[in-house]
Every structure is written in C-alpha cells, then in structure tokens.
mmCIF file of C-alpha atoms and ligand atoms in Angstrom:
data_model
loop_
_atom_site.group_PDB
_atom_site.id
_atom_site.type_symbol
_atom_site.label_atom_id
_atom_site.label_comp_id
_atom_site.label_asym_id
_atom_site.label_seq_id
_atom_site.Cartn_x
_atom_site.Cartn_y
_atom_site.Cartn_z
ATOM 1 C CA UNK A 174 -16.486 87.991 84.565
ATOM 2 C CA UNK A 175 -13.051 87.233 85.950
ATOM 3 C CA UNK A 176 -10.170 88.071 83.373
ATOM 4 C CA UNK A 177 -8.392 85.018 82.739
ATOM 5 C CA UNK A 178 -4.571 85.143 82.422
ATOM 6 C CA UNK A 179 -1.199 83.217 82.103
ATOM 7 C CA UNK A 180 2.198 84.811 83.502
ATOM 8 C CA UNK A 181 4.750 83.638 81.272
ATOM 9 C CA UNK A 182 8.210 83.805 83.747
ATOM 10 C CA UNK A 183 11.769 83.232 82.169
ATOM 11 C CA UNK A 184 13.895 81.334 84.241
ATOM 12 C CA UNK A 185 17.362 80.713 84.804
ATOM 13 C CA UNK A 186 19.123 79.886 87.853
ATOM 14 C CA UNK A 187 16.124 81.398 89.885
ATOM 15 C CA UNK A 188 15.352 78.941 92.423
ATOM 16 C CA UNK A 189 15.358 81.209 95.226
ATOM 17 C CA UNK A 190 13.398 83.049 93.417
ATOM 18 C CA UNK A 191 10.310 80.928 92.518
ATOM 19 C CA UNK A 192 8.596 80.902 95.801
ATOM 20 C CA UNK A 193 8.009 84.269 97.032
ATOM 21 C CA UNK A 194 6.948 85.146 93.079
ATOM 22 C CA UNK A 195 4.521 82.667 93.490
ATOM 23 C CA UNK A 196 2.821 83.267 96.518
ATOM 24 C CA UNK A 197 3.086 87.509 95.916
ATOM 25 C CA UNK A 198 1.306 86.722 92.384
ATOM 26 C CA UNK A 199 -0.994 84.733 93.447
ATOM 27 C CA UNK A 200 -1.966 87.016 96.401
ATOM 28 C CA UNK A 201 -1.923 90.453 94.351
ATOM 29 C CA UNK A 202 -4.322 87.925 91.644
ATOM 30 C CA UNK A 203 -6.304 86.810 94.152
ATOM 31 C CA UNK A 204 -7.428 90.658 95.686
ATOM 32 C CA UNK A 205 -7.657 91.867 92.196
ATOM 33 C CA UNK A 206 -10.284 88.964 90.907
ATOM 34 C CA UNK A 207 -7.503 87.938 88.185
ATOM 35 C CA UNK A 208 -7.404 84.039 87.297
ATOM 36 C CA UNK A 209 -3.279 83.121 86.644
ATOM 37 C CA UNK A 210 -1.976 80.465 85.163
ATOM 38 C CA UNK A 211 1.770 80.682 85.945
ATOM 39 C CA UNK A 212 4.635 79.590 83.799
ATOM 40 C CA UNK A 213 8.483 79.306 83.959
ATOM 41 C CA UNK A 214 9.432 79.283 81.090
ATOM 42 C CA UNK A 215 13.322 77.752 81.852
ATOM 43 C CA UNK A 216 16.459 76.605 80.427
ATOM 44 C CA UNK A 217 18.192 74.281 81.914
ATOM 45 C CA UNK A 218 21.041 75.380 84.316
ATOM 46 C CA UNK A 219 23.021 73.809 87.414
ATOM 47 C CA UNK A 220 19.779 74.931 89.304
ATOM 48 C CA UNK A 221 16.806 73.217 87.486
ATOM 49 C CA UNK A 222 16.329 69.967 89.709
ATOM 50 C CA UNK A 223 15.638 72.402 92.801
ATOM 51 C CA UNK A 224 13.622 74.247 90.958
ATOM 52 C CA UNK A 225 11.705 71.802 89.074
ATOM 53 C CA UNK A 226 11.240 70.340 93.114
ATOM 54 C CA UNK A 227 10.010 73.682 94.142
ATOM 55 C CA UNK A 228 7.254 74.450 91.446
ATOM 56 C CA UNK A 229 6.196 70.622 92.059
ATOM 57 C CA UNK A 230 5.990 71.428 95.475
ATOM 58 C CA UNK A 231 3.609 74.507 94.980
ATOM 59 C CA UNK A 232 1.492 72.788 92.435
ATOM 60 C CA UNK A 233 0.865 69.998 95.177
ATOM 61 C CA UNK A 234 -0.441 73.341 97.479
ATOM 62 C CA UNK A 235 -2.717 74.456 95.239
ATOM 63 C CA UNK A 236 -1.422 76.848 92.756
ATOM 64 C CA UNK A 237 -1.985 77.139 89.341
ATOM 65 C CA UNK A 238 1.695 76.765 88.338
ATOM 66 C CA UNK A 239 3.629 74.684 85.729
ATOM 67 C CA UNK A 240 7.418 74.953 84.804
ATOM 68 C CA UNK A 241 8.430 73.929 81.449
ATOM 69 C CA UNK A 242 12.268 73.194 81.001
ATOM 70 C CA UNK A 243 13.944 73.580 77.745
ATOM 71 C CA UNK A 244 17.294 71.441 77.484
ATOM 72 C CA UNK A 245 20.500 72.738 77.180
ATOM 73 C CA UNK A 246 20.611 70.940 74.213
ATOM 74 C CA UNK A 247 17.613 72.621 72.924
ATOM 75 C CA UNK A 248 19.233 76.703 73.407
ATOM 76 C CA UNK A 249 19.084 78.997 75.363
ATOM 77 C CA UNK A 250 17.854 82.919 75.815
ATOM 78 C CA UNK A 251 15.379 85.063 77.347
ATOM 79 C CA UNK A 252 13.078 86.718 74.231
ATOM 80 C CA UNK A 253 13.066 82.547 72.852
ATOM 81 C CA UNK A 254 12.083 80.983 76.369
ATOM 82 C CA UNK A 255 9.303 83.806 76.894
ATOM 83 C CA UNK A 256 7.846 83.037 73.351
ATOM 84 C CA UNK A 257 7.984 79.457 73.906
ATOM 85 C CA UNK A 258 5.810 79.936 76.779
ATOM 86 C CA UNK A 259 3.423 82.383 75.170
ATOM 87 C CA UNK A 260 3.284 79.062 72.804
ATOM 88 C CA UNK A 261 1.854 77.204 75.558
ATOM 89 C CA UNK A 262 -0.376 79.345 77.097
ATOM 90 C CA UNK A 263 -3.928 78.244 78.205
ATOM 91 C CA UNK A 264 -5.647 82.121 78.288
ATOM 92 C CA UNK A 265 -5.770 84.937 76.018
ATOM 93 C CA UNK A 266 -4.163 87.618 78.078
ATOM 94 C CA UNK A 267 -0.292 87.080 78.539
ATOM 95 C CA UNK A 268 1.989 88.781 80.436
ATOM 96 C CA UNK A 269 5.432 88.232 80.990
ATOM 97 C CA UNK A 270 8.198 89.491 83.665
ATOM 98 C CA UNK A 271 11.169 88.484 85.282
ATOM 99 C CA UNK A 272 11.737 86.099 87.938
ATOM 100 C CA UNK A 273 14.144 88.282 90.103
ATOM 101 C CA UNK A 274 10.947 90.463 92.054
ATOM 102 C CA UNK A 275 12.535 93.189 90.458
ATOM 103 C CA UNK A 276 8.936 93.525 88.864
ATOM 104 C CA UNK A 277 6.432 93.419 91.584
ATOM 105 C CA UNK A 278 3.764 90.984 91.173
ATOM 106 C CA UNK A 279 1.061 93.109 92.950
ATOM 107 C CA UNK A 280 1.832 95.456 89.922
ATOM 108 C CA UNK A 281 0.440 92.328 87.603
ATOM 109 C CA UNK A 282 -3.254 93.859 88.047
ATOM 110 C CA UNK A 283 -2.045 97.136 86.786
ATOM 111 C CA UNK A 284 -0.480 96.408 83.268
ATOM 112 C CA UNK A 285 -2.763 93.638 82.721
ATOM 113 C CA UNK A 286 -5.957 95.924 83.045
ATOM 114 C CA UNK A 287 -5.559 98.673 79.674
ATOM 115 C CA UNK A 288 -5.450 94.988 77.441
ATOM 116 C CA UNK A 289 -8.018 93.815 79.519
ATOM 117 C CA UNK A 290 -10.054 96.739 79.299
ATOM 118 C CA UNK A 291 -9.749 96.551 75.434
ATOM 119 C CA UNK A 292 -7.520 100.141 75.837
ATOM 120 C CA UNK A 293 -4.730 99.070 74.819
ATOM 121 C CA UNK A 294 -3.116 96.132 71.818
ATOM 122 C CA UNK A 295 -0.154 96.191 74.369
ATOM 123 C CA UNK A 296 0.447 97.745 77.696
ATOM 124 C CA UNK A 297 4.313 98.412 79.928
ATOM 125 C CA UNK A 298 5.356 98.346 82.878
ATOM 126 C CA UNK A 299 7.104 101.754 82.805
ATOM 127 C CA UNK A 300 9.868 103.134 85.091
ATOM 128 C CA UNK A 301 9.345 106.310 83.086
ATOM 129 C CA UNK A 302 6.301 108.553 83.787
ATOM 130 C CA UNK A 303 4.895 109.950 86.643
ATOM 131 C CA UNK A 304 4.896 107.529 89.502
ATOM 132 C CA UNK A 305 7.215 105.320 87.833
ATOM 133 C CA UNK A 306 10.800 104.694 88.892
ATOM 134 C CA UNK A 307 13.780 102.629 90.350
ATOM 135 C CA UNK A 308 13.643 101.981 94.001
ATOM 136 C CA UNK A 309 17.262 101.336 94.587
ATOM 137 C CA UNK A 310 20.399 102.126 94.029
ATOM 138 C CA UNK A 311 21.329 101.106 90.308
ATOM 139 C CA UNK A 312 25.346 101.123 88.903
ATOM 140 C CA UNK A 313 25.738 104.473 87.056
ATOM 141 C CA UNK A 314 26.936 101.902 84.394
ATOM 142 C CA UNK A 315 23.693 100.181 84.371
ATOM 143 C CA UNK A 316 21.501 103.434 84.219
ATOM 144 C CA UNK A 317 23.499 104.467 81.293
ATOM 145 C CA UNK A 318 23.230 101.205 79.213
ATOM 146 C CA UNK A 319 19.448 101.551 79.968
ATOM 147 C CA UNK A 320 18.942 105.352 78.611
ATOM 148 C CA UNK A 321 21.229 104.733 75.579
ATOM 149 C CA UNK A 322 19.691 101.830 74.749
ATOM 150 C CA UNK A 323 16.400 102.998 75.305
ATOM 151 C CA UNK A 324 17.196 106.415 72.989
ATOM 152 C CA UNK A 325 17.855 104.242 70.885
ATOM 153 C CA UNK A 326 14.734 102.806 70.119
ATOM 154 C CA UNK A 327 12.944 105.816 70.764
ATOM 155 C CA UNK A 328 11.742 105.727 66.798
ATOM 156 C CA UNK A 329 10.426 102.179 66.669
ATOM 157 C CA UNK A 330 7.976 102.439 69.605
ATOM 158 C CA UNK A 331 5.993 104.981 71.671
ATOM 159 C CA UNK A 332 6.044 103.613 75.314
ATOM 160 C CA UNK A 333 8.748 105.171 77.151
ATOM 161 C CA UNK A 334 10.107 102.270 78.372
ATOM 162 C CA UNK A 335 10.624 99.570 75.812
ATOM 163 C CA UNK A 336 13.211 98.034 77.330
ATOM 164 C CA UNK A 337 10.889 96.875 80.369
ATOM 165 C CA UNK A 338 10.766 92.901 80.580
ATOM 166 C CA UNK A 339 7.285 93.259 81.936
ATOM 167 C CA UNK A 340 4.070 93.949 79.794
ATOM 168 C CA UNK A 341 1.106 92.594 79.089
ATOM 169 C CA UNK A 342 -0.119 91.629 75.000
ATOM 170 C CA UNK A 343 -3.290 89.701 73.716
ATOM 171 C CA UNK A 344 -2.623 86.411 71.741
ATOM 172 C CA UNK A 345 -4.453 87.480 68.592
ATOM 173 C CA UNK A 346 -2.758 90.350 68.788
ATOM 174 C CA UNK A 347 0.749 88.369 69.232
ATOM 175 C CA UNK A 348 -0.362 86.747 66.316
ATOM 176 C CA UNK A 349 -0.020 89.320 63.793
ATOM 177 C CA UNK A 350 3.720 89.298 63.776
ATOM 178 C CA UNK A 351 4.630 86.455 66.366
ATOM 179 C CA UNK A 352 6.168 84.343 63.093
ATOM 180 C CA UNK A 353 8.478 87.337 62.628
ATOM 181 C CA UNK A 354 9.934 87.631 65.908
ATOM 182 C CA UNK A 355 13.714 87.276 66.609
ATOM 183 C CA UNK A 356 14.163 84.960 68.964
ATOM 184 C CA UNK A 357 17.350 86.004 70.305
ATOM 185 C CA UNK A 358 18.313 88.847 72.935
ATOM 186 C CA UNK A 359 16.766 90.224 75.819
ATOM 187 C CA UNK A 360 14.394 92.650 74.737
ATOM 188 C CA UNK A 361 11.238 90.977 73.797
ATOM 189 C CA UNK A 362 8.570 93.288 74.826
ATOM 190 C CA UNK A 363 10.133 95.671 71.908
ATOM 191 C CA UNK A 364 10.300 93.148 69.733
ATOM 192 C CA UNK A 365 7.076 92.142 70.091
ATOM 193 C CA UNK A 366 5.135 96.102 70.032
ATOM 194 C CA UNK A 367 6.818 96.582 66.348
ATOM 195 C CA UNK A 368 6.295 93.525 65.146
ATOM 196 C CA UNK A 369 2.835 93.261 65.667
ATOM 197 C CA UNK A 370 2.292 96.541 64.821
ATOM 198 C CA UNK A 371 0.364 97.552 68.147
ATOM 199 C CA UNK A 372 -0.840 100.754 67.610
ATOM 200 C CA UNK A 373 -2.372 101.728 71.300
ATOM 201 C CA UNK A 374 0.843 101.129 73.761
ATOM 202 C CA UNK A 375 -0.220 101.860 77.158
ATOM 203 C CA UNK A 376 2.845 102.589 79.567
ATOM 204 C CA UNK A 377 1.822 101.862 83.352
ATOM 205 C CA UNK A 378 3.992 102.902 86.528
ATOM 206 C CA UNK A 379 6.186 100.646 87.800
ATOM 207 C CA UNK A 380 8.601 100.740 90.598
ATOM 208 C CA UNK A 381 11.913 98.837 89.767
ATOM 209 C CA UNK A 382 12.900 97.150 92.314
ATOM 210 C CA UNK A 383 16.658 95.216 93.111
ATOM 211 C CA UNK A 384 16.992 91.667 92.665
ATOM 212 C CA UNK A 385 15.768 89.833 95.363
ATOM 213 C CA UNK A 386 18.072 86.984 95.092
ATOM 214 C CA UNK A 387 21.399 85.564 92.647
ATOM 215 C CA UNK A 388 22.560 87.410 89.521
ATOM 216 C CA UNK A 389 21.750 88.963 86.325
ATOM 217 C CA UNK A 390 22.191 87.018 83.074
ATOM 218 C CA UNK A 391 23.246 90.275 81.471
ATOM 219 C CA UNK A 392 25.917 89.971 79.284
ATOM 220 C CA UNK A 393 28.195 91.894 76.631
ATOM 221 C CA UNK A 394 26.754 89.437 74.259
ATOM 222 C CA UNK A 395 23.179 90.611 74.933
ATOM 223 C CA UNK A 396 24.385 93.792 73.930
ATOM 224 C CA UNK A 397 25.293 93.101 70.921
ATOM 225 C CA UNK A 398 22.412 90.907 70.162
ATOM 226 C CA UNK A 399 20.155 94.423 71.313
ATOM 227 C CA UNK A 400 22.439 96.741 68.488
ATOM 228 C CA UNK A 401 21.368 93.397 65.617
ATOM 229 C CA UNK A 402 17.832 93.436 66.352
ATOM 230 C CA UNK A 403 17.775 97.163 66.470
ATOM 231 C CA UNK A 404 18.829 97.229 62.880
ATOM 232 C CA UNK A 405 16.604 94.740 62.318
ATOM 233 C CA UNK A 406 13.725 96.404 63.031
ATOM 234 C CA UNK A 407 14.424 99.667 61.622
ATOM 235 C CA UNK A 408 14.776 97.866 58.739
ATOM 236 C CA UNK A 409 11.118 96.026 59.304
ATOM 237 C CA UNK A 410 9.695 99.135 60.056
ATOM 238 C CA UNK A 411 10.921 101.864 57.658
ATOM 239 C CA UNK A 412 12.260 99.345 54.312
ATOM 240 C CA UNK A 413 10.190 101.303 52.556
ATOM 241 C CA UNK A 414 11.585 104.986 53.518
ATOM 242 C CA UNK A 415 15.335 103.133 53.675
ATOM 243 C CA UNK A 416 14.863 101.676 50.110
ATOM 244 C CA UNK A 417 13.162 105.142 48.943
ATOM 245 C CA UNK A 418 16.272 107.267 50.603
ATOM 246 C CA UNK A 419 18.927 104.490 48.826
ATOM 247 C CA UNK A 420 17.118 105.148 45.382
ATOM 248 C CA UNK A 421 17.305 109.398 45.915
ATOM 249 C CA UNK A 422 20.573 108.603 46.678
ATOM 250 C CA UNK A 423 21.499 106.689 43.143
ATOM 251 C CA UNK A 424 19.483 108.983 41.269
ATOM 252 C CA UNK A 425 21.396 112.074 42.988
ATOM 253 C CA UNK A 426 25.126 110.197 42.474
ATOM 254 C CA UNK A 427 23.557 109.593 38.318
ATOM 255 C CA UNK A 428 22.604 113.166 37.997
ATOM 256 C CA UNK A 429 26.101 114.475 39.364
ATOM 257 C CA UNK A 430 27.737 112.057 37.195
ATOM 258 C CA UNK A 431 25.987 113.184 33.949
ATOM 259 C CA UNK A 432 26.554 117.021 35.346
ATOM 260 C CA UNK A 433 29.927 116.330 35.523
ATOM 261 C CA UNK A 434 30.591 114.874 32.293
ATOM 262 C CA UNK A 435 28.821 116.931 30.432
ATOM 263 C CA UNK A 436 30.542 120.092 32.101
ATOM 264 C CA UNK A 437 33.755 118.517 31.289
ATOM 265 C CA UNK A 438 32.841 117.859 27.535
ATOM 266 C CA UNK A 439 31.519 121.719 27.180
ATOM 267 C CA UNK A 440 35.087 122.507 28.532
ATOM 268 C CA UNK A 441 36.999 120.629 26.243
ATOM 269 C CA UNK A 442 35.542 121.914 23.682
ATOM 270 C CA UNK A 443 36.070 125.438 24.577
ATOM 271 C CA UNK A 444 39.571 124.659 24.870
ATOM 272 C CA UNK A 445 39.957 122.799 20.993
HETATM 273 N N1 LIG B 732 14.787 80.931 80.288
HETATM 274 C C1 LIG B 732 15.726 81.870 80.369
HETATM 275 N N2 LIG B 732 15.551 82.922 81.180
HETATM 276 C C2 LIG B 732 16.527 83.847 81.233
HETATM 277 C C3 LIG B 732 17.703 83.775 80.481
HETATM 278 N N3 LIG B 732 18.464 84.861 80.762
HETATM 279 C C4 LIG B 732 17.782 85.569 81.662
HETATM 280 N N4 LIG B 732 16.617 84.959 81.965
HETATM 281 C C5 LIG B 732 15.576 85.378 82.904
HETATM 282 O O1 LIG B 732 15.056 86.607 82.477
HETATM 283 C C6 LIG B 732 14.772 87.438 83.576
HETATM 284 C C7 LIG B 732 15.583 88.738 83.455
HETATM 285 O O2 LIG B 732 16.941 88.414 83.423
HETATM 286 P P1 LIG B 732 18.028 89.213 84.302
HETATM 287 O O3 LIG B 732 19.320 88.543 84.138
HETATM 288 O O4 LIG B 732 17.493 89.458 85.659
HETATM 289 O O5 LIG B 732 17.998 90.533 83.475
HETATM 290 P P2 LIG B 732 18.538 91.974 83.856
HETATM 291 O O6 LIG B 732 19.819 92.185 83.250
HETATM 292 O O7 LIG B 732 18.404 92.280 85.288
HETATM 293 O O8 LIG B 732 17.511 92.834 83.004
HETATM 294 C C8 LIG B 732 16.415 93.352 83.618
HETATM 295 O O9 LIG B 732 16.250 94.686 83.274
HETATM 296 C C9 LIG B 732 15.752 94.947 82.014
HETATM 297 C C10 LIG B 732 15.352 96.367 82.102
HETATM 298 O O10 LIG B 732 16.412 97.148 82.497
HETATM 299 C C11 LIG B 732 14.583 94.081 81.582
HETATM 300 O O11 LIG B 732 14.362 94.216 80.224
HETATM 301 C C12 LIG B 732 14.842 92.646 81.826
HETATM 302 O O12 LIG B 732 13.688 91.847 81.514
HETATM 303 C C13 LIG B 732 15.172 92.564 83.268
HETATM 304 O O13 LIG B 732 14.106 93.119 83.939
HETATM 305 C C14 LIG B 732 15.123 86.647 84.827
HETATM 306 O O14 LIG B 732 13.970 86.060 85.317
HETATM 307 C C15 LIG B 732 16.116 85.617 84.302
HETATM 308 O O15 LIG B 732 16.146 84.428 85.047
HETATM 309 C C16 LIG B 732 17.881 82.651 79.620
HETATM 310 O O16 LIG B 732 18.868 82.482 78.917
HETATM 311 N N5 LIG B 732 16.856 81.747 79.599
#
C-alpha cells in the first residue's frame, strides 16, 4: 500500500522558495510511491500575498498543496507554526523541514521510511554519521553555535543530530507529549523526541545543503529561547534525579550542621 504522508513546511518570507520545494517533493514522492500532502505552515510577513499567489497557483496544477497563514496578530515562531500544522494534518506520518532546500526533498523518502517501516517512534535527518554532512561552506560561527548547542543536548536525546529541522514522527506517537510541548524556539524536532518519550530514534544521512534563496530567521533571541527550553527539559526529563540530588544535598548541609554543633558543644565543655 502507498504510505500516506503530510510535509508540514514553516514559512516565512520564503516565496522564492515555495516552487522549486514543491515540484522537487513532489518528484522525489512521486519515484518513491509516497502520497504528500504539503503544508506551509506561515506567519505572516511582507511576503505572504506572493506567496499565498504562488501555492494557489500550484494547487490549480495539480499538487496536493495548501498554505495556512497565521496572522501577525496571532504570533509568530518556527517550533509553534510547525505544530500548528501537525494540528492540521490529514495523514498519520508527518514530517517537517525547512523551506530554504537546505533539506533536500528527494531525502523525504529516506527519513520517512524507519517510521514507516514501524523501526523507528521518530527518525532525523542527520548531518552526523557516515554519509551525512554539510555541502557548503558554513561560517565558522555557525558551525560552532551548532556543536555547542548540540553538546548540549547530548543527554536528553540519542540521535546525533537533534538540532536538525527535518524528521519524520507518527501522530499517535506526537500524541503522547504533544500537550507538553513548548511552543517557542527553533528546535522542535528535540522538543518533540523527549517529550514524547520516543524510545527508537533513527538518525538518517543527510546532506546540508546552503540556502537556496533570502535569509535565515536566526536570531540572538532564538538562542536564548534554545538555553530556556534546554533547562526545561532537563528538568522534564530528570525531576526526579534533580529533586533526589536537591534532597542529598539538604540532608548532607543538616548532617554537617548537627556535626558541627555538636563538635562545638563537646569543645566547650572541655574548655569549662
Ligand atoms: N512560520 C514560521 N516559519 C519560520 C519562522 N522562522 C523561521 N521559519 C522557517 O523555518 C525554516 C528554518 O528557518 P531558517 O531561518 O532557515 O533557520 P536556520 O537558522 O537556517 O536554521 C536551520 O538550521 C538548523 C540546523 O542547523 C535547523 O534546525 C533549522 O530547522 C534550519 O534548518 C525556514 O523554512 C523558515 O522560513 C517563523 O517565525 N515562523
């Protein structure tokens, strides 16, 4: 039977980038016997009329492709928009990556097929194992935000690449922990693995490619956001080992206390 599912795409100021997506997705699905439903998931920016015009245009050619626009009014963010679109998805395999073609959509086949398969509760597009990588030039700056940050969250995961925007996650699975998810930041995919508690990650190669057109949204603020949900879900994930290391610590600080006075008691009255 042909697997059945919907590409959930983030969008924001990515006209230029809507068209080529499409037809590359829908050409990689097409060889590969996938069915795609296709969804930009977008917020509202200068570019959204040409856009919107764009994935009308495509729907009118044949393709399976909606765009849903959240308001400005309404917020704003990457990890929100892509859960707002898992929301709305028609089929039970989702998979979500970025608009840029930084992800290649004839690697779509590849992460979606360990979920598929029943393999894997959650499988990565991974720039590092074996016949992963990046396949340009990327500012030392960049590369080093990327390894500390994904050190970082070395202990909350075990793909070895969680902070890939592309990956692949059943809904049922998305269910166990989907109310729990923090909307904000970038870094959904990580998010998503520890809050659902997916136990078999599956990390497939991908090749990293540079944007194909306009700019990344990455910002200091983003940053920041990625430090608050890390503590966030160490907290989630080892409360109890946090709370049992805060009461060793009380216990320890009571028992040195009580050492302490009674030491100085048995010296005073040595010295009476
Ligand atoms: N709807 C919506 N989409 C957004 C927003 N911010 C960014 N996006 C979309 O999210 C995707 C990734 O955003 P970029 O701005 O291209 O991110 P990046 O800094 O290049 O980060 C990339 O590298 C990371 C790994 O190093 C990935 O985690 C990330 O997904 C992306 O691939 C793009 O399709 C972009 O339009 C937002 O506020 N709202």
């Amino acid at each position: 039977m042909m697997a059945k599912v919907t590409v959930v795409v983030p969008t924001y100021n990515e006209v230029e980038n809507l068209r080529p997506l499409t037809e590359r997705l829908f050409a990689a699905a097409s060889k590969a016997k996938l069915e795609v439903e296709l969804v930009f998931a977008e917020d509202e920016s200068v570019g959204t009329p040409a856009s919107v015009a764009i994935v009308t245009a495509l729907e009118k050619e044949g393709y399976a492709v909606a765009m849903r626009v959240r308001r400005a009014r309404e917020g704003r963010g990457l990890s929100s928009a892509v859960l707002l679109g898992f929301d709305a998805a028609r089929h039970d395999v989702l998979v979500c990556m970025d608009a840029d073609l930084q992800h290649e959509p004839e690697s779509v086949p590849a992460v979606v097929a360990p979920v598929v398969s029943g393999a894997a509760d959650f499988a990565i597009g991974s720039r590092n194992v074996a016949d992963g990588g990046v396949g340009f030039e990327w500012s030392l700056k960049r590369q080093i935000i990327s390894k500390g940050a994904t050190l970082l969250a070395m202990p909350l995961t075990a793909s070895t690449d969680p902070m890939s925007g592309f990956f692949c996650v059943r809904k049922d699975t998305l269910a166990k922990g989907r109310s729990h998810c923090n909307p904000r930041g970038f870094k959904i995919a990580l998010e998503i693995m520890v809050r659902c508690r997916c136990k078999s990650v599956v990390d497939v190669p991908i090749t990293f490619r540079d944007r194909a057109a306009g700019e990344s949204k990455l910002t200091m603020r983003q940053n920041i956001d990625y430090v608050r949900q890390l503590i966030d879900l160490y907290c989630f994930l080892y409360k109890g080992y946090i709370s049992a290391a805060a009461y060793a610590v009380v216990l320890l600080v009571l028992l040195f206390s009580w050492v302490a006075i009674q030491s100085w008691g048995g010296s005073r009255e040595l010295s009476s």
